[in-house]
């Protein structure tokens, strides 16, 4: 079978991880048929994903990694997953940002993708506890020079986590003294029972401060985050104004979320408009 040249390696591996998580395990021959690539290519992909710790190789295929609630993948391990979904979410979330506003971006690979889409929004003030997010704006300014309307970036201090976020008392104190219009929040997990959660206790407290300092909270999370629960919850679903996610979110989850949140945005799909109940 000829190699499928339409899929980059990172896209193919994201599809493999999604298939493993959705089905609870896959065989190599199933992946070769689905992806249109050779056994050797699939096995190389499985080796790479196993090294990243996102799946476990078994004889003839792969199964999900059973992660403890305290397991916190690094930024690089997460950055290759759900690339298309994250890009779609970032594009949809960027449409919610008005010029001249003060926004906050938490750490995470989805907020990192969002930062790239905000470079041309004029006169933003960006508060972030993410080294990666801050570097997106600083790199753009170094490349083009300080231009009129470029974002003003406030990077909190703190202790660096595996996901390259700055957390702890220094970050918490800095955030508590600020007030921003919208917080765009990446999450490790989201569920009806646990709300928003993370495996990192210090990051949970920093995220609480971010939520408290925001007029509106927008969660940016792909469908694989639904049903995942980390060690520490830091916000209930009713504290979230908007969830921006992708089309992979199951219909049952959409119905549950819609009951708790003011707004659900599924990237690439038209928003459902509530029936007008205004009395004539």
PDB file of C-alpha atoms in Angstrom:
ATOM      1  CA  UNK A   1       0.000   0.000   0.000  1.00  0.00           C
ATOM      2  CA  UNK A   2       1.397   3.396  -0.954  1.00  0.00           C
ATOM      3  CA  UNK A   3       2.146   5.965   1.732  1.00  0.00           C
ATOM      4  CA  UNK A   4      -0.569   8.558   2.336  1.00  0.00           C
ATOM      5  CA  UNK A   5       1.250  11.816   1.615  1.00  0.00           C
ATOM      6  CA  UNK A   6      -1.741  13.964   2.599  1.00  0.00           C
ATOM      7  CA  UNK A   7      -1.110  13.452   6.317  1.00  0.00           C
ATOM      8  CA  UNK A   8       1.921  14.869   8.076  1.00  0.00           C
ATOM      9  CA  UNK A   9       3.480  12.649  10.718  1.00  0.00           C
ATOM     10  CA  UNK A  10       2.162  14.845  13.545  1.00  0.00           C
ATOM     11  CA  UNK A  11      -1.375  14.755  12.108  1.00  0.00           C
ATOM     12  CA  UNK A  12      -1.228  10.997  11.645  1.00  0.00           C
ATOM     13  CA  UNK A  13      -0.031  10.477  15.206  1.00  0.00           C
ATOM     14  CA  UNK A  14      -2.796  12.700  16.566  1.00  0.00           C
ATOM     15  CA  UNK A  15      -5.328  10.521  14.733  1.00  0.00           C
ATOM     16  CA  UNK A  16      -3.730   7.398  16.194  1.00  0.00           C
ATOM     17  CA  UNK A  17      -3.947   8.729  19.751  1.00  0.00           C
ATOM     18  CA  UNK A  18      -7.574   9.758  19.233  1.00  0.00           C
ATOM     19  CA  UNK A  19      -8.414   6.288  17.901  1.00  0.00           C
ATOM     20  CA  UNK A  20      -6.679   4.564  20.824  1.00  0.00           C
ATOM     21  CA  UNK A  21      -8.485   6.711  23.385  1.00  0.00           C
ATOM     22  CA  UNK A  22     -11.870   6.407  21.690  1.00  0.00           C
ATOM     23  CA  UNK A  23     -11.772   2.645  21.210  1.00  0.00           C
ATOM     24  CA  UNK A  24      -9.604   1.653  24.165  1.00  0.00           C
ATOM     25  CA  UNK A  25      -6.973   0.104  21.911  1.00  0.00           C
ATOM     26  CA  UNK A  26      -6.157  -0.563  18.238  1.00  0.00           C
ATOM     27  CA  UNK A  27      -4.208  -3.082  16.182  1.00  0.00           C
ATOM     28  CA  UNK A  28      -1.442  -2.181  13.733  1.00  0.00           C
ATOM     29  CA  UNK A  29      -3.271  -3.687  10.762  1.00  0.00           C
ATOM     30  CA  UNK A  30      -6.358  -1.617  11.558  1.00  0.00           C
ATOM     31  CA  UNK A  31      -4.291   1.566  11.563  1.00  0.00           C
ATOM     32  CA  UNK A  32      -2.583   0.725   8.282  1.00  0.00           C
ATOM     33  CA  UNK A  33      -5.979   0.362   6.584  1.00  0.00           C
ATOM     34  CA  UNK A  34      -7.441   3.476   8.197  1.00  0.00           C
ATOM     35  CA  UNK A  35      -4.438   5.726   7.507  1.00  0.00           C
ATOM     36  CA  UNK A  36      -3.314   4.229   4.206  1.00  0.00           C
ATOM     37  CA  UNK A  37       0.288   3.748   5.294  1.00  0.00           C
ATOM     38  CA  UNK A  38       2.634   0.807   5.757  1.00  0.00           C
ATOM     39  CA  UNK A  39       3.065  -1.370   8.856  1.00  0.00           C
ATOM     40  CA  UNK A  40       6.541   0.082   9.303  1.00  0.00           C
ATOM     41  CA  UNK A  41       5.200   3.657   9.342  1.00  0.00           C
ATOM     42  CA  UNK A  42       2.548   2.775  11.927  1.00  0.00           C
ATOM     43  CA  UNK A  43       5.083   1.016  14.126  1.00  0.00           C
ATOM     44  CA  UNK A  44       7.410   4.039  13.980  1.00  0.00           C
ATOM     45  CA  UNK A  45       4.488   6.255  14.958  1.00  0.00           C
ATOM     46  CA  UNK A  46       3.614   3.975  17.879  1.00  0.00           C
ATOM     47  CA  UNK A  47       7.240   3.986  19.032  1.00  0.00           C
ATOM     48  CA  UNK A  48       7.313   7.801  18.982  1.00  0.00           C
ATOM     49  CA  UNK A  49       3.992   8.101  20.830  1.00  0.00           C
ATOM     50  CA  UNK A  50       5.071   5.546  23.428  1.00  0.00           C
ATOM     51  CA  UNK A  51       8.254   7.568  24.073  1.00  0.00           C
ATOM     52  CA  UNK A  52       6.051  10.635  24.646  1.00  0.00           C
ATOM     53  CA  UNK A  53       4.044   8.623  27.169  1.00  0.00           C
ATOM     54  CA  UNK A  54       0.657   9.147  25.491  1.00  0.00           C
ATOM     55  CA  UNK A  55      -0.005   5.458  24.738  1.00  0.00           C
ATOM     56  CA  UNK A  56       1.403   2.028  25.564  1.00  0.00           C
ATOM     57  CA  UNK A  57       2.618  -0.401  22.910  1.00  0.00           C
ATOM     58  CA  UNK A  58       1.372  -3.971  23.217  1.00  0.00           C
ATOM     59  CA  UNK A  59       1.826  -6.990  20.963  1.00  0.00           C
ATOM     60  CA  UNK A  60       0.221  -6.145  17.636  1.00  0.00           C
ATOM     61  CA  UNK A  61      -1.017  -2.678  18.563  1.00  0.00           C
ATOM     62  CA  UNK A  62      -1.435  -0.072  21.293  1.00  0.00           C
ATOM     63  CA  UNK A  63      -3.642   0.749  24.284  1.00  0.00           C
ATOM     64  CA  UNK A  64      -4.198   3.940  26.314  1.00  0.00           C
ATOM     65  CA  UNK A  65      -1.901   4.807  29.188  1.00  0.00           C
ATOM     66  CA  UNK A  66      -3.711   4.567  32.496  1.00  0.00           C
ATOM     67  CA  UNK A  67      -2.692   7.894  33.990  1.00  0.00           C
ATOM     68  CA  UNK A  68      -2.808   8.708  37.664  1.00  0.00           C
ATOM     69  CA  UNK A  69      -4.688  11.852  38.640  1.00  0.00           C
ATOM     70  CA  UNK A  70      -1.317  13.409  39.505  1.00  0.00           C
ATOM     71  CA  UNK A  71       0.276  12.735  36.111  1.00  0.00           C
ATOM     72  CA  UNK A  72       1.193  15.961  34.320  1.00  0.00           C
ATOM     73  CA  UNK A  73       2.469  15.637  30.729  1.00  0.00           C
ATOM     74  CA  UNK A  74       5.058  18.151  29.555  1.00  0.00           C
ATOM     75  CA  UNK A  75       4.399  20.832  26.952  1.00  0.00           C
ATOM     76  CA  UNK A  76       6.211  18.935  24.191  1.00  0.00           C
ATOM     77  CA  UNK A  77       4.248  15.742  24.857  1.00  0.00           C
ATOM     78  CA  UNK A  78       0.943  17.596  24.579  1.00  0.00           C
ATOM     79  CA  UNK A  79       1.861  19.864  21.694  1.00  0.00           C
ATOM     80  CA  UNK A  80       1.643  17.100  19.078  1.00  0.00           C
ATOM     81  CA  UNK A  81      -1.870  15.982  20.059  1.00  0.00           C
ATOM     82  CA  UNK A  82      -5.160  17.094  18.478  1.00  0.00           C
ATOM     83  CA  UNK A  83      -3.402  19.665  16.303  1.00  0.00           C
ATOM     84  CA  UNK A  84      -6.309  20.276  13.949  1.00  0.00           C
ATOM     85  CA  UNK A  85      -8.791  20.590  16.810  1.00  0.00           C
ATOM     86  CA  UNK A  86      -6.569  23.030  18.699  1.00  0.00           C
ATOM     87  CA  UNK A  87      -6.088  25.171  15.605  1.00  0.00           C
ATOM     88  CA  UNK A  88      -9.849  25.262  14.957  1.00  0.00           C
ATOM     89  CA  UNK A  89     -10.525  26.145  18.592  1.00  0.00           C
ATOM     90  CA  UNK A  90      -7.873  28.877  18.575  1.00  0.00           C
ATOM     91  CA  UNK A  91      -9.346  30.442  15.445  1.00  0.00           C
ATOM     92  CA  UNK A  92     -12.870  30.432  16.911  1.00  0.00           C
ATOM     93  CA  UNK A  93     -11.693  31.795  20.280  1.00  0.00           C
ATOM     94  CA  UNK A  94      -9.772  34.644  18.621  1.00  0.00           C
ATOM     95  CA  UNK A  95     -13.058  35.896  17.174  1.00  0.00           C
ATOM     96  CA  UNK A  96     -14.221  36.572  20.742  1.00  0.00           C
ATOM     97  CA  UNK A  97     -11.413  39.090  21.371  1.00  0.00           C
ATOM     98  CA  UNK A  98     -12.137  42.783  20.857  1.00  0.00           C
ATOM     99  CA  UNK A  99      -9.340  45.282  20.114  1.00  0.00           C
ATOM    100  CA  UNK A 100      -8.146  47.336  23.065  1.00  0.00           C
ATOM    101  CA  UNK A 101      -9.215  44.876  25.755  1.00  0.00           C
ATOM    102  CA  UNK A 102      -7.273  43.355  28.637  1.00  0.00           C
ATOM    103  CA  UNK A 103      -7.184  39.586  28.386  1.00  0.00           C
ATOM    104  CA  UNK A 104      -5.457  36.763  30.219  1.00  0.00           C
ATOM    105  CA  UNK A 105      -4.122  33.548  28.711  1.00  0.00           C
ATOM    106  CA  UNK A 106      -3.325  30.627  30.986  1.00  0.00           C
ATOM    107  CA  UNK A 107      -0.708  28.020  30.213  1.00  0.00           C
ATOM    108  CA  UNK A 108      -1.374  25.206  27.765  1.00  0.00           C
ATOM    109  CA  UNK A 109      -0.957  24.161  24.158  1.00  0.00           C
ATOM    110  CA  UNK A 110      -4.396  25.437  23.096  1.00  0.00           C
ATOM    111  CA  UNK A 111      -3.824  28.907  24.542  1.00  0.00           C
ATOM    112  CA  UNK A 112      -0.425  28.805  22.845  1.00  0.00           C
ATOM    113  CA  UNK A 113      -2.197  28.227  19.520  1.00  0.00           C
ATOM    114  CA  UNK A 114      -4.632  31.038  20.366  1.00  0.00           C
ATOM    115  CA  UNK A 115      -1.777  33.482  21.010  1.00  0.00           C
ATOM    116  CA  UNK A 116      -0.653  33.165  17.383  1.00  0.00           C
ATOM    117  CA  UNK A 117      -4.123  34.225  16.206  1.00  0.00           C
ATOM    118  CA  UNK A 118      -4.075  37.328  18.419  1.00  0.00           C
ATOM    119  CA  UNK A 119      -0.931  38.918  17.035  1.00  0.00           C
ATOM    120  CA  UNK A 120      -2.870  41.169  14.669  1.00  0.00           C
ATOM    121  CA  UNK A 121      -5.548  42.239  17.173  1.00  0.00           C
ATOM    122  CA  UNK A 122      -4.570  45.846  18.010  1.00  0.00           C
ATOM    123  CA  UNK A 123      -3.947  47.383  21.418  1.00  0.00           C
ATOM    124  CA  UNK A 124      -4.342  44.285  23.552  1.00  0.00           C
ATOM    125  CA  UNK A 125      -3.025  43.995  27.072  1.00  0.00           C
ATOM    126  CA  UNK A 126      -2.142  40.340  27.608  1.00  0.00           C
ATOM    127  CA  UNK A 127      -1.600  38.901  31.077  1.00  0.00           C
ATOM    128  CA  UNK A 128      -0.174  35.388  31.070  1.00  0.00           C
ATOM    129  CA  UNK A 129       1.519  32.901  33.350  1.00  0.00           C
ATOM    130  CA  UNK A 130       2.752  30.937  30.324  1.00  0.00           C
ATOM    131  CA  UNK A 131       6.355  31.280  29.206  1.00  0.00           C
ATOM    132  CA  UNK A 132       5.379  29.869  25.804  1.00  0.00           C
ATOM    133  CA  UNK A 133       2.501  32.302  25.280  1.00  0.00           C
ATOM    134  CA  UNK A 134       4.618  35.304  26.252  1.00  0.00           C
ATOM    135  CA  UNK A 135       7.316  34.193  23.824  1.00  0.00           C
ATOM    136  CA  UNK A 136       4.812  34.182  20.927  1.00  0.00           C
ATOM    137  CA  UNK A 137       4.228  37.916  21.370  1.00  0.00           C
ATOM    138  CA  UNK A 138       7.849  38.771  22.152  1.00  0.00           C
ATOM    139  CA  UNK A 139       9.122  36.825  19.125  1.00  0.00           C
ATOM    140  CA  UNK A 140       6.668  38.627  16.844  1.00  0.00           C
ATOM    141  CA  UNK A 141       7.845  41.992  18.167  1.00  0.00           C
ATOM    142  CA  UNK A 142      11.506  41.071  17.701  1.00  0.00           C
ATOM    143  CA  UNK A 143      10.822  39.992  14.130  1.00  0.00           C
ATOM    144  CA  UNK A 144       8.850  43.078  13.068  1.00  0.00           C
ATOM    145  CA  UNK A 145      10.014  45.707  15.549  1.00  0.00           C
ATOM    146  CA  UNK A 146       7.798  47.474  18.022  1.00  0.00           C
ATOM    147  CA  UNK A 147       4.817  48.474  15.894  1.00  0.00           C
ATOM    148  CA  UNK A 148       1.841  50.660  16.736  1.00  0.00           C
ATOM    149  CA  UNK A 149      -0.969  48.633  18.269  1.00  0.00           C
ATOM    150  CA  UNK A 150       1.267  45.738  19.329  1.00  0.00           C
ATOM    151  CA  UNK A 151       0.171  43.890  22.445  1.00  0.00           C
ATOM    152  CA  UNK A 152       1.461  44.854  25.867  1.00  0.00           C
ATOM    153  CA  UNK A 153       2.419  41.604  27.601  1.00  0.00           C
ATOM    154  CA  UNK A 154       2.510  41.113  31.370  1.00  0.00           C
ATOM    155  CA  UNK A 155       4.249  37.860  32.343  1.00  0.00           C
ATOM    156  CA  UNK A 156       3.689  36.804  35.933  1.00  0.00           C
ATOM    157  CA  UNK A 157       6.545  35.373  37.924  1.00  0.00           C
ATOM    158  CA  UNK A 158       6.449  32.027  39.637  1.00  0.00           C
ATOM    159  CA  UNK A 159       7.760  28.471  39.583  1.00  0.00           C
ATOM    160  CA  UNK A 160       7.823  26.742  36.201  1.00  0.00           C
ATOM    161  CA  UNK A 161       5.705  23.583  35.742  1.00  0.00           C
ATOM    162  CA  UNK A 162       6.248  20.733  33.224  1.00  0.00           C
ATOM    163  CA  UNK A 163       3.730  22.506  30.952  1.00  0.00           C
ATOM    164  CA  UNK A 164       5.809  25.717  31.088  1.00  0.00           C
ATOM    165  CA  UNK A 165       3.323  27.636  33.247  1.00  0.00           C
ATOM    166  CA  UNK A 166       4.429  29.882  36.101  1.00  0.00           C
ATOM    167  CA  UNK A 167       2.594  29.086  39.336  1.00  0.00           C
ATOM    168  CA  UNK A 168       2.887  29.511  43.086  1.00  0.00           C
ATOM    169  CA  UNK A 169       2.688  32.434  45.553  1.00  0.00           C
ATOM    170  CA  UNK A 170       4.536  34.929  43.345  1.00  0.00           C
ATOM    171  CA  UNK A 171       2.204  34.293  40.405  1.00  0.00           C
ATOM    172  CA  UNK A 172      -0.859  34.265  42.668  1.00  0.00           C
ATOM    173  CA  UNK A 173      -0.010  37.639  44.215  1.00  0.00           C
ATOM    174  CA  UNK A 174       0.619  39.242  40.830  1.00  0.00           C
ATOM    175  CA  UNK A 175      -2.649  37.950  39.378  1.00  0.00           C
ATOM    176  CA  UNK A 176      -4.695  38.948  42.434  1.00  0.00           C
ATOM    177  CA  UNK A 177      -3.765  42.604  41.903  1.00  0.00           C
ATOM    178  CA  UNK A 178      -4.978  42.629  38.287  1.00  0.00           C
ATOM    179  CA  UNK A 179      -8.370  42.730  36.600  1.00  0.00           C
ATOM    180  CA  UNK A 180      -8.967  41.666  33.007  1.00  0.00           C
ATOM    181  CA  UNK A 181     -11.949  41.559  30.686  1.00  0.00           C
ATOM    182  CA  UNK A 182     -11.651  37.960  29.495  1.00  0.00           C
ATOM    183  CA  UNK A 183      -9.668  34.936  30.649  1.00  0.00           C
ATOM    184  CA  UNK A 184      -8.891  32.241  28.105  1.00  0.00           C
ATOM    185  CA  UNK A 185      -8.223  29.136  30.123  1.00  0.00           C
ATOM    186  CA  UNK A 186      -6.670  25.873  29.010  1.00  0.00           C
ATOM    187  CA  UNK A 187      -7.489  22.841  31.158  1.00  0.00           C
ATOM    188  CA  UNK A 188      -6.154  19.367  31.856  1.00  0.00           C
ATOM    189  CA  UNK A 189      -9.647  17.979  32.401  1.00  0.00           C
ATOM    190  CA  UNK A 190     -13.296  18.982  32.422  1.00  0.00           C
ATOM    191  CA  UNK A 191     -16.269  17.021  33.766  1.00  0.00           C
ATOM    192  CA  UNK A 192     -19.721  17.557  35.242  1.00  0.00           C
ATOM    193  CA  UNK A 193     -18.691  16.286  38.671  1.00  0.00           C
ATOM    194  CA  UNK A 194     -15.177  17.734  39.058  1.00  0.00           C
ATOM    195  CA  UNK A 195     -15.560  20.847  36.904  1.00  0.00           C
ATOM    196  CA  UNK A 196     -12.170  22.117  35.734  1.00  0.00           C
ATOM    197  CA  UNK A 197      -9.180  20.245  37.128  1.00  0.00           C
ATOM    198  CA  UNK A 198      -5.411  19.867  36.933  1.00  0.00           C
ATOM    199  CA  UNK A 199      -2.899  17.356  38.330  1.00  0.00           C
ATOM    200  CA  UNK A 200      -0.751  20.190  39.730  1.00  0.00           C
ATOM    201  CA  UNK A 201      -1.843  21.586  43.116  1.00  0.00           C
ATOM    202  CA  UNK A 202       0.032  24.865  42.732  1.00  0.00           C
ATOM    203  CA  UNK A 203      -1.345  25.376  39.239  1.00  0.00           C
ATOM    204  CA  UNK A 204      -4.865  24.785  40.565  1.00  0.00           C
ATOM    205  CA  UNK A 205      -4.463  27.679  43.020  1.00  0.00           C
ATOM    206  CA  UNK A 206      -3.023  29.963  40.329  1.00  0.00           C
ATOM    207  CA  UNK A 207      -5.912  29.095  38.021  1.00  0.00           C
ATOM    208  CA  UNK A 208      -8.374  29.953  40.809  1.00  0.00           C
ATOM    209  CA  UNK A 209      -6.796  33.405  41.039  1.00  0.00           C
ATOM    210  CA  UNK A 210      -7.073  33.822  37.266  1.00  0.00           C
ATOM    211  CA  UNK A 211     -10.773  32.940  37.380  1.00  0.00           C
ATOM    212  CA  UNK A 212     -11.384  35.349  40.262  1.00  0.00           C
ATOM    213  CA  UNK A 213      -9.696  38.230  38.432  1.00  0.00           C
ATOM    214  CA  UNK A 214     -11.674  37.853  35.192  1.00  0.00           C
ATOM    215  CA  UNK A 215     -14.964  39.439  34.213  1.00  0.00           C
ATOM    216  CA  UNK A 216     -15.585  36.558  31.777  1.00  0.00           C
ATOM    217  CA  UNK A 217     -14.076  33.066  31.652  1.00  0.00           C
ATOM    218  CA  UNK A 218     -13.658  31.264  28.341  1.00  0.00           C
ATOM    219  CA  UNK A 219     -12.376  27.681  28.461  1.00  0.00           C
ATOM    220  CA  UNK A 220     -10.564  26.449  25.348  1.00  0.00           C
ATOM    221  CA  UNK A 221     -10.444  22.645  25.382  1.00  0.00           C
ATOM    222  CA  UNK A 222     -10.565  19.928  22.749  1.00  0.00           C
ATOM    223  CA  UNK A 223     -12.980  17.005  23.079  1.00  0.00           C
ATOM    224  CA  UNK A 224     -10.401  14.657  24.651  1.00  0.00           C
ATOM    225  CA  UNK A 225     -10.425  16.787  27.825  1.00  0.00           C
ATOM    226  CA  UNK A 226     -14.069  15.909  28.497  1.00  0.00           C
ATOM    227  CA  UNK A 227     -14.342  13.273  31.231  1.00  0.00           C
ATOM    228  CA  UNK A 228     -10.716  13.693  32.358  1.00  0.00           C
ATOM    229  CA  UNK A 229     -10.254  14.468  36.055  1.00  0.00           C
ATOM    230  CA  UNK A 230      -7.010  15.737  37.586  1.00  0.00           C
ATOM    231  CA  UNK A 231      -6.024  15.703  41.240  1.00  0.00           C
ATOM    232  CA  UNK A 232      -7.328  19.186  42.070  1.00  0.00           C
ATOM    233  CA  UNK A 233     -10.488  20.989  40.942  1.00  0.00           C
ATOM    234  CA  UNK A 234     -10.212  24.767  40.693  1.00  0.00           C
ATOM    235  CA  UNK A 235     -13.545  25.900  39.198  1.00  0.00           C
ATOM    236  CA  UNK A 236     -17.073  24.606  38.778  1.00  0.00           C
ATOM    237  CA  UNK A 237     -18.708  24.584  35.358  1.00  0.00           C
ATOM    238  CA  UNK A 238     -21.136  27.319  36.376  1.00  0.00           C
ATOM    239  CA  UNK A 239     -18.145  29.662  36.817  1.00  0.00           C
ATOM    240  CA  UNK A 240     -17.416  29.344  33.092  1.00  0.00           C
ATOM    241  CA  UNK A 241     -19.126  31.702  30.668  1.00  0.00           C
ATOM    242  CA  UNK A 242     -18.096  30.023  27.402  1.00  0.00           C
ATOM    243  CA  UNK A 243     -16.553  26.743  26.309  1.00  0.00           C
ATOM    244  CA  UNK A 244     -14.848  26.703  22.913  1.00  0.00           C
ATOM    245  CA  UNK A 245     -14.292  23.123  21.766  1.00  0.00           C
ATOM    246  CA  UNK A 246     -14.191  21.023  18.592  1.00  0.00           C
ATOM    247  CA  UNK A 247     -16.653  18.853  16.683  1.00  0.00           C
ATOM    248  CA  UNK A 248     -15.380  15.671  18.337  1.00  0.00           C
ATOM    249  CA  UNK A 249     -17.330  16.454  21.528  1.00  0.00           C
ATOM    250  CA  UNK A 250     -20.146  13.861  21.830  1.00  0.00           C
ATOM    251  CA  UNK A 251     -23.764  15.025  21.616  1.00  0.00           C
ATOM    252  CA  UNK A 252     -24.501  13.825  25.154  1.00  0.00           C
ATOM    253  CA  UNK A 253     -21.672  15.937  26.551  1.00  0.00           C
ATOM    254  CA  UNK A 254     -22.860  18.946  24.561  1.00  0.00           C
ATOM    255  CA  UNK A 255     -26.319  18.666  26.113  1.00  0.00           C
ATOM    256  CA  UNK A 256     -24.897  18.431  29.636  1.00  0.00           C
ATOM    257  CA  UNK A 257     -22.555  21.370  29.102  1.00  0.00           C
ATOM    258  CA  UNK A 258     -25.269  23.531  27.572  1.00  0.00           C
ATOM    259  CA  UNK A 259     -27.256  23.195  30.807  1.00  0.00           C
ATOM    260  CA  UNK A 260     -24.372  24.596  32.873  1.00  0.00           C
ATOM    261  CA  UNK A 261     -22.703  27.197  30.657  1.00  0.00           C
ATOM    262  CA  UNK A 262     -24.031  30.387  29.123  1.00  0.00           C
ATOM    263  CA  UNK A 263     -22.464  29.627  25.753  1.00  0.00           C
ATOM    264  CA  UNK A 264     -21.044  26.622  23.919  1.00  0.00           C
ATOM    265  CA  UNK A 265     -18.994  27.291  20.782  1.00  0.00           C
ATOM    266  CA  UNK A 266     -18.120  24.270  18.625  1.00  0.00           C
ATOM    267  CA  UNK A 267     -15.414  25.349  16.193  1.00  0.00           C
ATOM    268  CA  UNK A 268     -16.515  25.015  12.578  1.00  0.00           C
ATOM    269  CA  UNK A 269     -20.194  24.639  13.424  1.00  0.00           C
ATOM    270  CA  UNK A 270     -22.885  27.358  13.527  1.00  0.00           C
ATOM    271  CA  UNK A 271     -24.005  28.265  17.014  1.00  0.00           C
ATOM    272  CA  UNK A 272     -27.470  27.228  18.042  1.00  0.00           C
ATOM    273  CA  UNK A 273     -29.595  30.298  18.722  1.00  0.00           C
ATOM    274  CA  UNK A 274     -31.925  29.896  21.709  1.00  0.00           C
ATOM    275  CA  UNK A 275     -35.604  30.334  20.973  1.00  0.00           C
ATOM    276  CA  UNK A 276     -36.782  33.863  21.571  1.00  0.00           C
ATOM    277  CA  UNK A 277     -38.910  33.802  24.700  1.00  0.00           C
ATOM    278  CA  UNK A 278     -39.481  37.556  24.885  1.00  0.00           C
ATOM    279  CA  UNK A 279     -43.101  38.377  25.517  1.00  0.00           C
ATOM    280  CA  UNK A 280     -44.753  40.346  22.757  1.00  0.00           C
TER     281      UNK A 280
END
